[in-house]
PDB file of C-alpha atoms in Angstrom:
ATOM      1  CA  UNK A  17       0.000   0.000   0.000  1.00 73.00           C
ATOM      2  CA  UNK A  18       0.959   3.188  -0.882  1.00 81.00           C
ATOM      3  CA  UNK A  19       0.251   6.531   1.377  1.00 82.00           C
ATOM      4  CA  UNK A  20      -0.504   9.844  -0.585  1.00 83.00           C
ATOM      5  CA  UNK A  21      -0.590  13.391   0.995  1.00 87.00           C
ATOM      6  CA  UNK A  22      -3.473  14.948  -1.510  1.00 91.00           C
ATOM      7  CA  UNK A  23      -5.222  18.325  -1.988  1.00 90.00           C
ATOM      8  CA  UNK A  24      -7.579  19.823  -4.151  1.00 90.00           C
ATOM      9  CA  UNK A  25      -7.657  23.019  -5.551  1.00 91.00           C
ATOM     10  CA  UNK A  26      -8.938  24.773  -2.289  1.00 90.00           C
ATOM     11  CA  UNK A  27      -6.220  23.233  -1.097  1.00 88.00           C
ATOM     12  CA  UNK A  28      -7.624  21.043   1.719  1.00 90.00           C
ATOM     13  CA  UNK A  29      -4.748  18.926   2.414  1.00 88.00           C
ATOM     14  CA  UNK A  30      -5.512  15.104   3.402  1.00 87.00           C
ATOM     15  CA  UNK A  31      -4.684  11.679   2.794  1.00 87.00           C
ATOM     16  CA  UNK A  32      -5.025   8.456   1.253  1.00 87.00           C
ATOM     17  CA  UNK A  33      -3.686   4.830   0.636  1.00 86.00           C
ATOM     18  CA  UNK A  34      -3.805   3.367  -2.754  1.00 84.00           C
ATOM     19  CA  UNK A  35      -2.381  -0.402  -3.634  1.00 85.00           C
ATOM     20  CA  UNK A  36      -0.327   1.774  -6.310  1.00 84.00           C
ATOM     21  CA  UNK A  37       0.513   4.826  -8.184  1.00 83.00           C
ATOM     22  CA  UNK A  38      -1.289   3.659 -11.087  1.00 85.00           C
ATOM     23  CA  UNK A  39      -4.152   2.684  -8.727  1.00 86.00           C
ATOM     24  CA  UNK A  40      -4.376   6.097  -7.069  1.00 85.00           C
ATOM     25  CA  UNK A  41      -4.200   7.512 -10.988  1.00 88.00           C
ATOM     26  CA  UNK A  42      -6.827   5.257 -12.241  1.00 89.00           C
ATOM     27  CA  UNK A  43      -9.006   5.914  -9.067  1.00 90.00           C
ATOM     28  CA  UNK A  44      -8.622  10.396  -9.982  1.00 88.00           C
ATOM     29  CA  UNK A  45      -8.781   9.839 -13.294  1.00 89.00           C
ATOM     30  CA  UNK A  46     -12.552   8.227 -13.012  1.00 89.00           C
ATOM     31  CA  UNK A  47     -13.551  10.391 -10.445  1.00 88.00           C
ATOM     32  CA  UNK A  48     -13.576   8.422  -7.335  1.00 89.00           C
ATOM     33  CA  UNK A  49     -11.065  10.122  -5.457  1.00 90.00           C
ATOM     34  CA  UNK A  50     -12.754  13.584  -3.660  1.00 90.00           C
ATOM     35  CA  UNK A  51     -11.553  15.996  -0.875  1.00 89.00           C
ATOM     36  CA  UNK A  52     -13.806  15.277   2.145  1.00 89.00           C
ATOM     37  CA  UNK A  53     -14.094  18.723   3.029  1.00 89.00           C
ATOM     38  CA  UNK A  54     -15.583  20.363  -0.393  1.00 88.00           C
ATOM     39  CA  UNK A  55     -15.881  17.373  -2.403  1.00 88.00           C
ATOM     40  CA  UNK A  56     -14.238  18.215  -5.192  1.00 90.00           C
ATOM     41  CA  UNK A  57     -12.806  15.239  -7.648  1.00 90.00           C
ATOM     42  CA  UNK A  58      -9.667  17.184  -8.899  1.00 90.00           C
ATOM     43  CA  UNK A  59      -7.367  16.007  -6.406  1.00 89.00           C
ATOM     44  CA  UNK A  60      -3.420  15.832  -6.788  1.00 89.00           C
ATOM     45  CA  UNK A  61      -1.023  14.087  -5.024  1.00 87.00           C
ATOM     46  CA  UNK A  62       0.812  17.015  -2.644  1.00 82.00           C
ATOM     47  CA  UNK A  63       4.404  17.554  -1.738  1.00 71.00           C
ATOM     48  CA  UNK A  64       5.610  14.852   0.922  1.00 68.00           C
ATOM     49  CA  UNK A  65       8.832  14.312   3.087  1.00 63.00           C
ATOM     50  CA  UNK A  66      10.514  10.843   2.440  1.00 62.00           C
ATOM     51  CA  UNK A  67      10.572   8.461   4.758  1.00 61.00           C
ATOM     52  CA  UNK A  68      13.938   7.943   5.173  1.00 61.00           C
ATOM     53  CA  UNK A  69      15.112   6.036   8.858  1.00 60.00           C
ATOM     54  CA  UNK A  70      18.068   8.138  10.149  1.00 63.00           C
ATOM     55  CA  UNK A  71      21.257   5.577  10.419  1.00 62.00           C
ATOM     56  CA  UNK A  72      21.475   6.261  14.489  1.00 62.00           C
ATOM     57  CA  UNK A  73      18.228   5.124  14.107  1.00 52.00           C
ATOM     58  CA  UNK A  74      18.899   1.800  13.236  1.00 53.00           C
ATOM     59  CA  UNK A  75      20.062  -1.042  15.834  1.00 53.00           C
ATOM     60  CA  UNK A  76      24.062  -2.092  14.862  1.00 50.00           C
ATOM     61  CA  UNK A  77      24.903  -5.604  14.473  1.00 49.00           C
ATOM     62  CA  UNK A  78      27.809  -6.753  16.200  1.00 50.00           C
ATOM     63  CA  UNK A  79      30.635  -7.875  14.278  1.00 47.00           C
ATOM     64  CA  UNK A  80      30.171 -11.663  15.368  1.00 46.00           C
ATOM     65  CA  UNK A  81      27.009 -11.692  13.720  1.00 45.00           C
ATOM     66  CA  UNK A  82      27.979 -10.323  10.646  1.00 46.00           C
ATOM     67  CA  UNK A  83      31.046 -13.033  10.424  1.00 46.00           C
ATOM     68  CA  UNK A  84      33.379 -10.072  10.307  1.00 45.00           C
ATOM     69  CA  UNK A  85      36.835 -10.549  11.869  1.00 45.00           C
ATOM     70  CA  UNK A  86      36.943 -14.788  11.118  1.00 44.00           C
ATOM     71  CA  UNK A  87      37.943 -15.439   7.617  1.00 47.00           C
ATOM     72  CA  UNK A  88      36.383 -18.863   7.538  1.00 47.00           C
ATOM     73  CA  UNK A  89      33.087 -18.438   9.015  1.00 45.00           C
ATOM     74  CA  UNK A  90      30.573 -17.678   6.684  1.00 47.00           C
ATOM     75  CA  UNK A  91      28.392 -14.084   6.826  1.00 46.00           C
ATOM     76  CA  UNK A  92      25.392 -14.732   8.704  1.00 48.00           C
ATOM     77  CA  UNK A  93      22.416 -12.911   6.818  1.00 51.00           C
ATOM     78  CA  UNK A  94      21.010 -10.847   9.625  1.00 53.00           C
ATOM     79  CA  UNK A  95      17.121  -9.748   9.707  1.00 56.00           C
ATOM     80  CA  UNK A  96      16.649  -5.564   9.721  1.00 60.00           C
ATOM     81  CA  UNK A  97      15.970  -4.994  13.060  1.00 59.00           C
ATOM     82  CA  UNK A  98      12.337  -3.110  13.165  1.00 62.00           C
ATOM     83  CA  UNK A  99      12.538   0.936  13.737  1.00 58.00           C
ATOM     84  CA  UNK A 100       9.574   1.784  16.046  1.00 61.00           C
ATOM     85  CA  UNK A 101       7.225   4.436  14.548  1.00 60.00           C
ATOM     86  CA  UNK A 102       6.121   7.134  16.399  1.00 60.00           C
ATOM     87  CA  UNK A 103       1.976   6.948  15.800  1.00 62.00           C
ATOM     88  CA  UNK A 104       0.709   9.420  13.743  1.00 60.00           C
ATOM     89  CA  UNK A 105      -2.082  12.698  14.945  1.00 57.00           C
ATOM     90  CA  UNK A 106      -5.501  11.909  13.930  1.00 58.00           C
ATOM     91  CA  UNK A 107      -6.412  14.555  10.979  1.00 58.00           C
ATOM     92  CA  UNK A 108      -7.950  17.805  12.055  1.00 56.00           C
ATOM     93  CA  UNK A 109     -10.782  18.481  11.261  1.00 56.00           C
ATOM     94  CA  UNK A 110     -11.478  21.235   9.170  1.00 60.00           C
ATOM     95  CA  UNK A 111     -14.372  23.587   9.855  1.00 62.00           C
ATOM     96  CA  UNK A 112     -15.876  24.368   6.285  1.00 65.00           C
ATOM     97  CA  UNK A 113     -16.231  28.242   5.471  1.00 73.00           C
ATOM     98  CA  UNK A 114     -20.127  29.122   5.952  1.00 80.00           C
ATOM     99  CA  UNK A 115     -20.108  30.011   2.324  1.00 82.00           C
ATOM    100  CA  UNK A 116     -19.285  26.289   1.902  1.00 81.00           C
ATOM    101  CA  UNK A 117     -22.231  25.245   3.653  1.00 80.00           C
ATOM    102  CA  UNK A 118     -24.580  27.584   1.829  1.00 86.00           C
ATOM    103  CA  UNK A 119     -23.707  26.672  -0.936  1.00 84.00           C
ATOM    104  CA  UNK A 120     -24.038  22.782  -0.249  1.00 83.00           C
ATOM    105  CA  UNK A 121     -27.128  23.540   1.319  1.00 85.00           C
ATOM    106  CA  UNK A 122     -28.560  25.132  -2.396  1.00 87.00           C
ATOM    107  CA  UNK A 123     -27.160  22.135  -3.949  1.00 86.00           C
ATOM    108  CA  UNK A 124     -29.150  19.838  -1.371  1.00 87.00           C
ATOM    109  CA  UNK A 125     -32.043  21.645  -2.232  1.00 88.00           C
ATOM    110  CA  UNK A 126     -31.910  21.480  -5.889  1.00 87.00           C
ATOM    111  CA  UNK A 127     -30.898  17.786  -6.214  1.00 85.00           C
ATOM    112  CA  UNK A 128     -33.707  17.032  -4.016  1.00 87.00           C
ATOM    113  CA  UNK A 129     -36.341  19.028  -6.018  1.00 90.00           C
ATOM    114  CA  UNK A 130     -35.434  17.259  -9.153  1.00 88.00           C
ATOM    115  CA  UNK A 131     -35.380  13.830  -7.623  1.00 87.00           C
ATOM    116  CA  UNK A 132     -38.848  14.687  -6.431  1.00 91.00           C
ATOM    117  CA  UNK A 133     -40.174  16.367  -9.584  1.00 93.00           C
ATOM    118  CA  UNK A 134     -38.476  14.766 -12.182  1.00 92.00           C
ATOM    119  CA  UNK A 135     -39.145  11.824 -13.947  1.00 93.00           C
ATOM    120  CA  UNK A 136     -35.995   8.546 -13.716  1.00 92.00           C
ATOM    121  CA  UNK A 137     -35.830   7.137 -17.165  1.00 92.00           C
ATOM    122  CA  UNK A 138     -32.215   5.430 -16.300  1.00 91.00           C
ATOM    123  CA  UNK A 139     -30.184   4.981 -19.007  1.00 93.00           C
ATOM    124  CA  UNK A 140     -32.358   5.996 -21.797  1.00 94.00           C
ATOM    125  CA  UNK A 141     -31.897   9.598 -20.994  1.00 93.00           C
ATOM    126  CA  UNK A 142     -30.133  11.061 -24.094  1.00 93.00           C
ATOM    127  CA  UNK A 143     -32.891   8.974 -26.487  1.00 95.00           C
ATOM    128  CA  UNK A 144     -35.978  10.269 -24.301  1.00 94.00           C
ATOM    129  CA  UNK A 145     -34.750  14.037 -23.466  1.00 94.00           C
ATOM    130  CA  UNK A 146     -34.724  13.713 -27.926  1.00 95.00           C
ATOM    131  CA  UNK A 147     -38.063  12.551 -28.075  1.00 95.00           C
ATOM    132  CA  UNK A 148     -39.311  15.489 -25.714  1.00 93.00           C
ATOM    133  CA  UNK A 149     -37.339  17.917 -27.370  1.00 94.00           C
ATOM    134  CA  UNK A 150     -38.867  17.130 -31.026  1.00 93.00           C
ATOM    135  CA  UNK A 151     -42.068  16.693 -29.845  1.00 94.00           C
ATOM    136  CA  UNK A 152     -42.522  12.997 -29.538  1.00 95.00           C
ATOM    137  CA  UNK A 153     -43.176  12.444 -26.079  1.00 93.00           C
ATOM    138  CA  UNK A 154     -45.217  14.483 -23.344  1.00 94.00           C
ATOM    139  CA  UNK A 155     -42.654  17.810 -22.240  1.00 93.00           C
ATOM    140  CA  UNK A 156     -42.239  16.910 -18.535  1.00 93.00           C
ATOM    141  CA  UNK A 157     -38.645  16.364 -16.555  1.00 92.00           C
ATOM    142  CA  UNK A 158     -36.153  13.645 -16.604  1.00 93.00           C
ATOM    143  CA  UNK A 159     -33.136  12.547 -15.022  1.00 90.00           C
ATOM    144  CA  UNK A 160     -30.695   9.848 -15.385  1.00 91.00           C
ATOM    145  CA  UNK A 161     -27.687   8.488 -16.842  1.00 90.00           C
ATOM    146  CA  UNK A 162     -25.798   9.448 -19.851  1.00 90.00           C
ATOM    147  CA  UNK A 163     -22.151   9.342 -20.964  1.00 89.00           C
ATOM    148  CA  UNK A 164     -20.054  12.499 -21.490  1.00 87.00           C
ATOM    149  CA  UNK A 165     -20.723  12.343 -25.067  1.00 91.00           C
ATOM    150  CA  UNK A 166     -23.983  12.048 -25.061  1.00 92.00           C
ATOM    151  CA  UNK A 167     -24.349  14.817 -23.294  1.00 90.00           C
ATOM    152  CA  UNK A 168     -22.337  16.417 -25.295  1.00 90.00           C
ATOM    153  CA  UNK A 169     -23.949  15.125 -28.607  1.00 93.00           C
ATOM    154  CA  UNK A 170     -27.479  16.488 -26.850  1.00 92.00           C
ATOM    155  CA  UNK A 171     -26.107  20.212 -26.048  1.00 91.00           C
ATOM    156  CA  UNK A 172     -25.085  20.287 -29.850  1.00 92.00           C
ATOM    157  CA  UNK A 173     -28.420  19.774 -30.720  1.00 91.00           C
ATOM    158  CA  UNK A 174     -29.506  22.477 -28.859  1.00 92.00           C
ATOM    159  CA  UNK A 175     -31.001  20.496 -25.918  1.00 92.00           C
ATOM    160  CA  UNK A 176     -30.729  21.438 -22.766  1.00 89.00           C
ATOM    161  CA  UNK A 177     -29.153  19.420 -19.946  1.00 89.00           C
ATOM    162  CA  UNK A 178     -27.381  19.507 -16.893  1.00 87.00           C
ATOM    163  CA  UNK A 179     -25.880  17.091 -14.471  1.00 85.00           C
ATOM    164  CA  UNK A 180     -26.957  16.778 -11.066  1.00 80.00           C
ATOM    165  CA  UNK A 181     -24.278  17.844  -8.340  1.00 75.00           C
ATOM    166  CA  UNK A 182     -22.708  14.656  -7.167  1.00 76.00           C
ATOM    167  CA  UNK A 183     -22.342  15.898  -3.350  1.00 74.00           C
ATOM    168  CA  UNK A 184     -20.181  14.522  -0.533  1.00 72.00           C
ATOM    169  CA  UNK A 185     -22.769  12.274   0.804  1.00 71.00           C
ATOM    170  CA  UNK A 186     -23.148  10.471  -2.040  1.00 68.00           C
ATOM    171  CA  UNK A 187     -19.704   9.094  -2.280  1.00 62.00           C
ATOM    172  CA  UNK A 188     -20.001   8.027   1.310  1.00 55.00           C
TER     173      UNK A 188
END
């Protein structure tokens, strides 16, 4: 496992572990990696120290372990004697700025007001918010799942659409 300092572009600093560093890129690059304070999904890896064990650190092996001084014994392979680490703080918490909260408040509000209103047609979105648009089917609200080019594809034909805010709750 592999242990990342991140931050977003607020720059809440935090932290994660990823099985690798193509892992942890895989796991941004889709979207799945968000700071817990504002929720944002552009999330870098941040600057960190090295974990590098000072030498005085480390136990020494005495020479007769080692097979140094006696020609004809043969070096012993010694086992690294474990370094103790010093536990690390628990992460502060950070108090989000009340404009924060407003703001995720609105967002609350909205989402909710379109799950309520709104009509779930799953992944037949882009081919029903079409048949609405051109007439074919009763004018009413819809939400559900489309890819980034269908979306896309939909705003170039002069439909509207927008994506519902994916908020910090949801990813927990």
């Amino acid at each position: 496992m592999i242990h990342y300092a991140l931050i977003c572009p607020a720059e809440h600093e935090f932290e994660g572990w990823f099985r690798s560093s193509s892992d942890f890129e895989a796991q941004a690059a889709a979207g799945h990696v968000s700071c817990p304070v504002c929720g944002s999904t552009q999330v870098a890896r941040a600057l960190m120290a090295p974990n590098v064990q000072p030498a005085r650190g480390r136990a020494a092996v005495p020479a007769a372990e080692t097979g140094a001084g006696s020609e004809s014994a043969p070096a012993a392979a010694s086992a690294p004697v474990p370094v103790p680490v010093p536990a690390a703080p628990p992460p502060a918490l950070v108090a989000p700025h009340p404009a924060q909260a407003v703001l995720l408040a609105a967002l609350k509000e909205i989402r909710a007001k379109v799950l309520e209103t709104a009509d779930y047609v799953g992944t037949d979105f882009a081919e029903e918010a079409r048949r609405i648009h051109y007439g074919e089917s009763e004018q009413r609200g819809i939400y559900g799942e489309a890819s980034a080019e269908e979306a896309e594809a939909l705003i170039e034909e002069g439909i509207d659409v927008h994506a519902l805010p994916i908020l910090p709750d949801d990813r927990n």
